XYZ file of C-alpha atoms in Angstrom:
369
model
C -15.187 23.997 16.675
C -12.679 21.932 18.603
C -11.279 25.033 20.314
C -14.707 25.872 21.591
C -15.502 22.339 22.650
C -12.223 22.108 24.576
C -12.520 25.704 25.864
C -9.025 26.243 24.708
C -7.195 29.213 26.088
C -3.638 30.079 25.237
C -1.781 30.453 28.575
C 1.745 30.852 27.164
C 2.744 34.479 27.079
C 3.043 36.140 23.699
C 6.541 36.906 22.650
C 7.154 40.041 20.605
C 10.055 40.775 18.332
C 10.557 44.396 17.374
C 11.898 45.436 13.979
C 15.563 44.507 13.550
C 15.628 42.939 17.010
C 17.547 39.759 17.260
C 15.481 36.613 17.666
C 16.692 34.719 20.743
C 16.478 31.054 21.548
C 13.904 31.783 24.287
C 11.707 33.735 21.900
C 11.775 31.026 19.227
C 11.087 28.310 21.845
C 8.082 30.247 23.174
C 6.624 30.612 19.734
C 7.099 26.897 19.057
C 5.395 25.956 22.344
C 2.452 28.180 21.548
C 2.083 26.588 18.138
C 2.387 23.035 19.516
C -0.297 23.712 22.157
C -2.609 25.362 19.628
C -2.186 22.472 17.109
C -2.800 19.939 19.873
C -6.114 21.645 20.688
C -7.253 20.974 17.069
C -6.894 17.257 17.557
C -10.180 15.251 17.336
C -11.251 12.955 20.129
C -10.142 9.836 18.345
C -6.672 11.199 17.806
C -6.601 12.369 14.221
C -6.563 15.942 12.810
C -9.494 16.739 10.533
C -8.719 18.854 7.509
C -9.944 19.646 4.019
C -8.063 18.590 0.908
C -9.514 21.363 -1.207
C -6.535 22.368 -3.324
C -7.501 20.574 -6.592
C -10.364 22.252 -8.462
C -11.322 19.220 -10.561
C -12.759 17.067 -7.773
C -16.019 18.730 -6.815
C -17.577 19.295 -10.320
C -17.572 15.581 -11.330
C -19.292 14.660 -8.034
C -21.982 17.350 -8.619
C -22.380 16.256 -12.203
C -22.875 12.566 -11.247
C -25.502 13.492 -8.641
C -27.209 15.638 -11.200
C -27.318 12.785 -13.779
C -28.683 10.292 -11.223
C -31.220 12.829 -9.843
C -29.925 12.893 -6.275
C -28.274 16.283 -6.121
C -30.906 17.879 -3.912
C -31.138 14.896 -1.650
C -27.387 14.591 -0.978
C -26.683 18.329 -0.943
C -29.374 20.532 0.688
C -29.546 24.233 -0.320
C -27.146 25.386 2.324
C -24.473 22.902 1.160
C -24.915 24.059 -2.405
C -24.472 27.649 -1.294
C -21.143 26.803 0.306
C -20.012 24.889 -2.790
C -20.717 27.974 -4.857
C -18.857 30.129 -2.378
C -15.833 27.823 -2.694
C -15.935 28.017 -6.473
C -16.278 31.848 -6.395
C -13.307 32.202 -4.070
C -10.945 30.346 -6.321
C -11.796 31.929 -9.649
C -8.736 33.570 -11.175
C -8.705 37.241 -12.079
C -8.921 36.331 -15.784
C -12.184 34.498 -15.230
C -10.972 30.986 -15.392
C -10.086 28.168 -12.940
C -6.857 26.192 -12.763
C -5.982 22.626 -11.753
C -5.545 23.817 -8.185
C -6.158 26.960 -6.110
C -2.803 28.560 -7.229
C -2.662 27.341 -10.802
C -3.115 29.265 -13.985
C -6.492 28.985 -15.711
C -6.988 26.104 -18.113
C -9.877 24.767 -20.134
C -10.352 21.563 -18.297
C -11.093 23.100 -14.877
C -12.796 26.296 -16.189
C -15.422 24.285 -18.078
C -15.907 21.820 -15.228
C -16.417 24.640 -12.637
C -18.686 26.614 -14.986
C -20.929 23.577 -15.476
C -20.858 22.953 -11.765
C -22.067 26.470 -10.964
C -24.910 26.193 -13.510
C -26.006 22.810 -12.122
C -25.900 24.257 -8.567
C -28.434 26.862 -9.607
C -26.551 29.906 -10.929
C -27.902 31.609 -14.055
C -25.634 32.269 -17.052
C -25.036 35.837 -15.866
C -26.565 36.519 -12.513
C -24.194 35.527 -9.772
C -21.398 36.815 -7.499
C -19.013 39.175 -9.343
C -20.300 37.931 -12.691
C -18.477 34.605 -12.104
C -20.472 32.698 -14.789
C -20.166 35.559 -17.371
C -16.418 35.898 -16.740
C -15.909 32.109 -16.860
C -17.838 31.756 -20.095
C -15.961 34.582 -21.670
C -12.663 32.829 -20.861
C -13.961 29.580 -22.361
C -15.108 31.207 -25.583
C -12.004 33.369 -25.915
C -9.885 30.313 -25.734
C -11.662 28.250 -28.409
C -14.739 26.901 -26.557
C -15.336 23.594 -24.804
C -14.161 21.625 -27.834
C -10.575 22.523 -26.785
C -10.842 20.469 -23.565
C -8.303 17.682 -23.108
C -9.351 14.036 -23.477
C -10.879 13.362 -20.033
C -12.729 16.686 -20.156
C -14.288 15.660 -23.449
C -15.329 12.326 -21.933
C -17.123 14.137 -19.090
C -18.874 16.470 -21.539
C -19.948 13.507 -23.670
C -21.460 11.786 -20.679
C -23.455 14.968 -19.893
C -24.562 15.326 -23.518
C -22.473 18.474 -24.092
C -20.080 16.785 -26.544
C -20.384 13.941 -29.014
C -18.538 10.705 -28.357
C -17.286 10.679 -32.013
C -15.087 13.646 -30.995
C -13.381 11.633 -28.219
C -10.311 9.455 -28.658
C -11.347 5.829 -28.937
C -10.572 3.445 -26.141
C -11.926 0.000 -27.053
C -12.935 -1.767 -23.921
C -11.995 -5.115 -25.378
C -8.294 -4.181 -24.892
C -8.990 -4.816 -21.192
C -8.418 -8.515 -22.046
C -4.865 -7.728 -23.121
C -1.979 -8.211 -20.618
C -1.808 -5.741 -17.690
C 1.157 -3.810 -19.199
C -0.795 -3.070 -22.435
C -1.225 0.496 -23.481
C -4.986 0.902 -22.749
C -6.765 0.974 -19.476
C -10.338 0.053 -18.741
C -12.895 2.833 -18.858
C -16.455 1.644 -18.554
C -18.261 4.857 -19.450
C -16.103 5.459 -22.508
C -16.656 1.974 -23.929
C -20.402 2.189 -23.146
C -20.571 5.700 -24.665
C -23.125 6.535 -22.096
C -25.116 9.817 -22.457
C -27.286 11.162 -19.716
C -30.843 12.358 -20.273
C -30.819 15.706 -22.092
C -32.425 18.270 -19.884
C -33.353 21.926 -20.635
C -30.144 23.008 -18.700
C -28.008 20.808 -20.920
C -29.576 22.406 -23.996
C -28.731 25.847 -22.590
C -25.120 24.809 -21.827
C -24.707 23.552 -25.386
C -25.265 27.132 -26.502
C -23.149 28.687 -23.794
C -20.004 26.506 -24.056
C -19.390 26.352 -27.808
C -18.332 29.007 -30.335
C -20.664 27.598 -33.010
C -24.118 25.948 -32.961
C -23.871 22.519 -31.374
C -25.409 20.661 -34.393
C -22.872 22.230 -36.786
C -19.681 21.153 -34.979
C -17.545 18.661 -36.935
C -16.741 16.320 -34.038
C -14.050 14.418 -35.871
C -12.083 17.532 -36.545
C -12.033 18.628 -32.915
C -10.898 15.160 -31.550
C -7.259 16.278 -31.223
C -7.922 19.915 -30.216
C -6.475 20.912 -26.875
C -6.087 24.464 -25.456
C -2.442 25.459 -25.073
C -3.101 26.156 -21.414
C -3.861 22.443 -20.967
C -1.079 21.091 -23.177
C 1.898 20.052 -21.034
C 3.556 17.943 -23.766
C 3.036 18.421 -27.500
C 0.964 15.799 -29.279
C 2.925 13.786 -31.813
C 1.554 13.051 -35.321
C 1.933 9.347 -34.681
C -0.363 9.626 -31.633
C -3.062 11.296 -33.632
C -2.749 8.624 -36.345
C -3.090 5.830 -33.752
C -6.199 7.404 -32.172
C -7.805 8.090 -35.590
C -7.032 4.521 -36.781
C -8.664 3.136 -33.639
C -11.818 5.068 -34.313
C -11.909 4.445 -38.102
C -11.002 0.755 -38.176
C -11.291 -0.725 -34.650
C -14.542 0.709 -33.467
C -16.614 -0.456 -36.562
C -14.996 -3.908 -36.349
C -15.715 -4.329 -32.617
C -19.369 -3.317 -32.928
C -20.262 -5.976 -35.505
C -22.258 -9.038 -34.500
C -20.266 -11.777 -32.898
C -17.291 -9.511 -32.355
C -19.430 -7.214 -30.200
C -19.700 -10.108 -27.754
C -16.145 -9.374 -26.851
C -17.017 -5.797 -25.855
C -19.936 -7.064 -23.734
C -17.575 -9.446 -21.957
C -15.066 -6.681 -21.393
C -17.740 -4.396 -19.919
C -18.827 -7.215 -17.592
C -15.192 -7.648 -16.503
C -14.906 -3.914 -15.869
C -18.004 -3.837 -13.797
C -16.674 -6.839 -11.779
C -13.543 -4.729 -10.982
C -15.698 -1.717 -10.018
C -17.803 -3.877 -7.608
C -14.698 -5.503 -6.232
C -13.147 -2.072 -5.513
C -16.347 -0.852 -3.897
C -16.708 -3.846 -1.589
C -13.007 -3.937 -0.572
C -12.813 -0.216 0.283
C -16.242 0.154 1.970
C -17.250 2.263 -0.972
C -14.579 4.940 -0.353
C -12.540 3.599 -3.324
C -9.075 4.682 -4.241
C -10.400 8.156 -4.905
C -11.027 9.037 -1.259
C -9.914 12.632 -1.754
C -12.282 13.087 -4.662
C -15.147 11.983 -2.362
C -14.029 14.773 0.059
C -12.997 12.428 2.846
C -9.599 14.056 2.940
C -6.249 12.621 3.911
C -6.673 11.767 7.632
C -3.809 9.368 8.103
C -1.376 11.314 6.049
C -2.126 14.551 7.904
C -2.074 12.828 11.329
C 1.244 11.158 10.735
C 2.897 14.375 9.483
C 1.380 16.328 12.405
C 2.692 13.875 14.942
C 6.168 14.071 13.423
C 6.137 17.817 13.731
C 4.974 17.606 17.407
C 7.645 15.018 18.222
C 10.287 17.280 16.703
C 9.268 20.002 19.216
C 10.505 17.695 22.069
C 7.638 18.789 24.363
C 6.566 15.328 25.420
C 6.040 16.452 29.050
C 3.582 19.210 27.867
C 1.734 17.438 25.058
C 2.040 13.825 26.099
C -1.747 13.124 25.996
C -1.914 14.464 22.476
C 0.899 12.211 21.279
C -0.705 9.188 22.978
C -4.035 9.796 21.319
C -2.353 10.204 17.939
C -0.323 6.989 18.431
C -3.506 5.102 19.328
C -5.211 6.400 16.196
C -2.296 5.291 14.013
C -2.184 1.948 15.696
C -5.930 1.297 15.169
C -5.718 2.552 11.527
C -3.167 0.027 10.377
C -4.554 -2.361 7.700
C -5.003 -5.741 9.204
C -5.870 -7.852 6.167
C -5.128 -8.147 2.406
C -7.932 -7.562 -0.100
C -10.429 -10.416 -0.302
C -10.344 -13.295 -2.748
C -7.859 -13.515 -5.578
C -6.729 -9.927 -5.264
C -3.850 -10.173 -7.667
C -6.263 -10.937 -10.499
C -7.877 -7.614 -9.595
C -4.596 -5.779 -9.939
C -4.236 -5.349 -6.169
C -1.178 -5.969 -4.030
C -0.663 -7.130 -0.478
C -1.587 -4.387 1.945
C -1.628 -6.179 5.309
C 0.473 -4.165 7.789
C 0.388 -0.930 5.789
C -1.223 2.453 6.303
C -3.445 4.202 3.793
C -4.123 7.858 2.855
C -7.490 7.859 4.605
C -8.277 5.146 7.129
C -8.152 1.428 7.680
C -11.351 0.723 5.826
C -10.174 2.293 2.641
C -7.480 -0.320 2.293
C -5.234 1.162 -0.392
C -1.659 1.179 0.893
C 0.466 4.257 0.403
C 4.243 4.016 0.701
C 4.895 7.451 2.325
C 1.978 7.024 4.795
C 3.388 3.615 5.789
C 6.900 4.896 6.039
């Protein structure tokens, strides 16, 4: 698009190197100049370089799932958008039928189930789609133990959708949010709330498609610690299983009793306070700017400028460097987070640079450096 808008035309002659021909300094310099001029033409008018951060394959499905739950999928993503999303998922399916953590990773249960659900939500049938993508993906899932073999966060997502039961998830009492910051447990609102979306006909179909046995016959307590070997990067210790089971057997019933359950309510209110604070201080881009498909504008721009500076072609690409410098200058964070930010587990960020832009506000050490 930028090349057309700028009517870019490469005027540097093409250097050719025949087989076994020695690469000279002049030939290498010509190739570098062509690359620098081409890259400069891809710069946006405000000085940054737009680009996708589409390597991870676990970012898009949760976004689609959340929009499906809230009933805004069709509003936010018109039909043509949904077609392109499906095209992206098709293109990165592995030959064995599964999907990995990123575009070059081996298939695992976490991303295979997420992308399968995403395809079904986006309108694909259980069998009728490009190259039998759903059929092949479902076969991979069932051949590797079914969706009950997803790791912890995958089970939480399934529970929110109504495709898994919360009793099969590892307990994470929200009340532990009152413990010191260095305590073992983090704050997870949806886990403590045990939220389950409205059960739709599609969800009922997915219950049949993703599990190796009827949904109502699954012993959820027995699958709590199941994890497909493709997702297991470190073996689970027996002591870990005992801790998680103890939390569910003893802590959960205790914290749900009258009077004590007031503590959970307070913890949930505190968690929501953190969520609202994060939204307001990042202009709703939050720390997960990549997951929201905004990309890594500042990171990409700073690395691109470093590459152009290393070319030592200031006389030829000076305007490009100036625009990039201006973008970086305007993108520096000018203020710390509002209010008592330390109580919100935030740090000083004034003078830093972020992964995305100034508004996002989360400082990153390598972007700042």
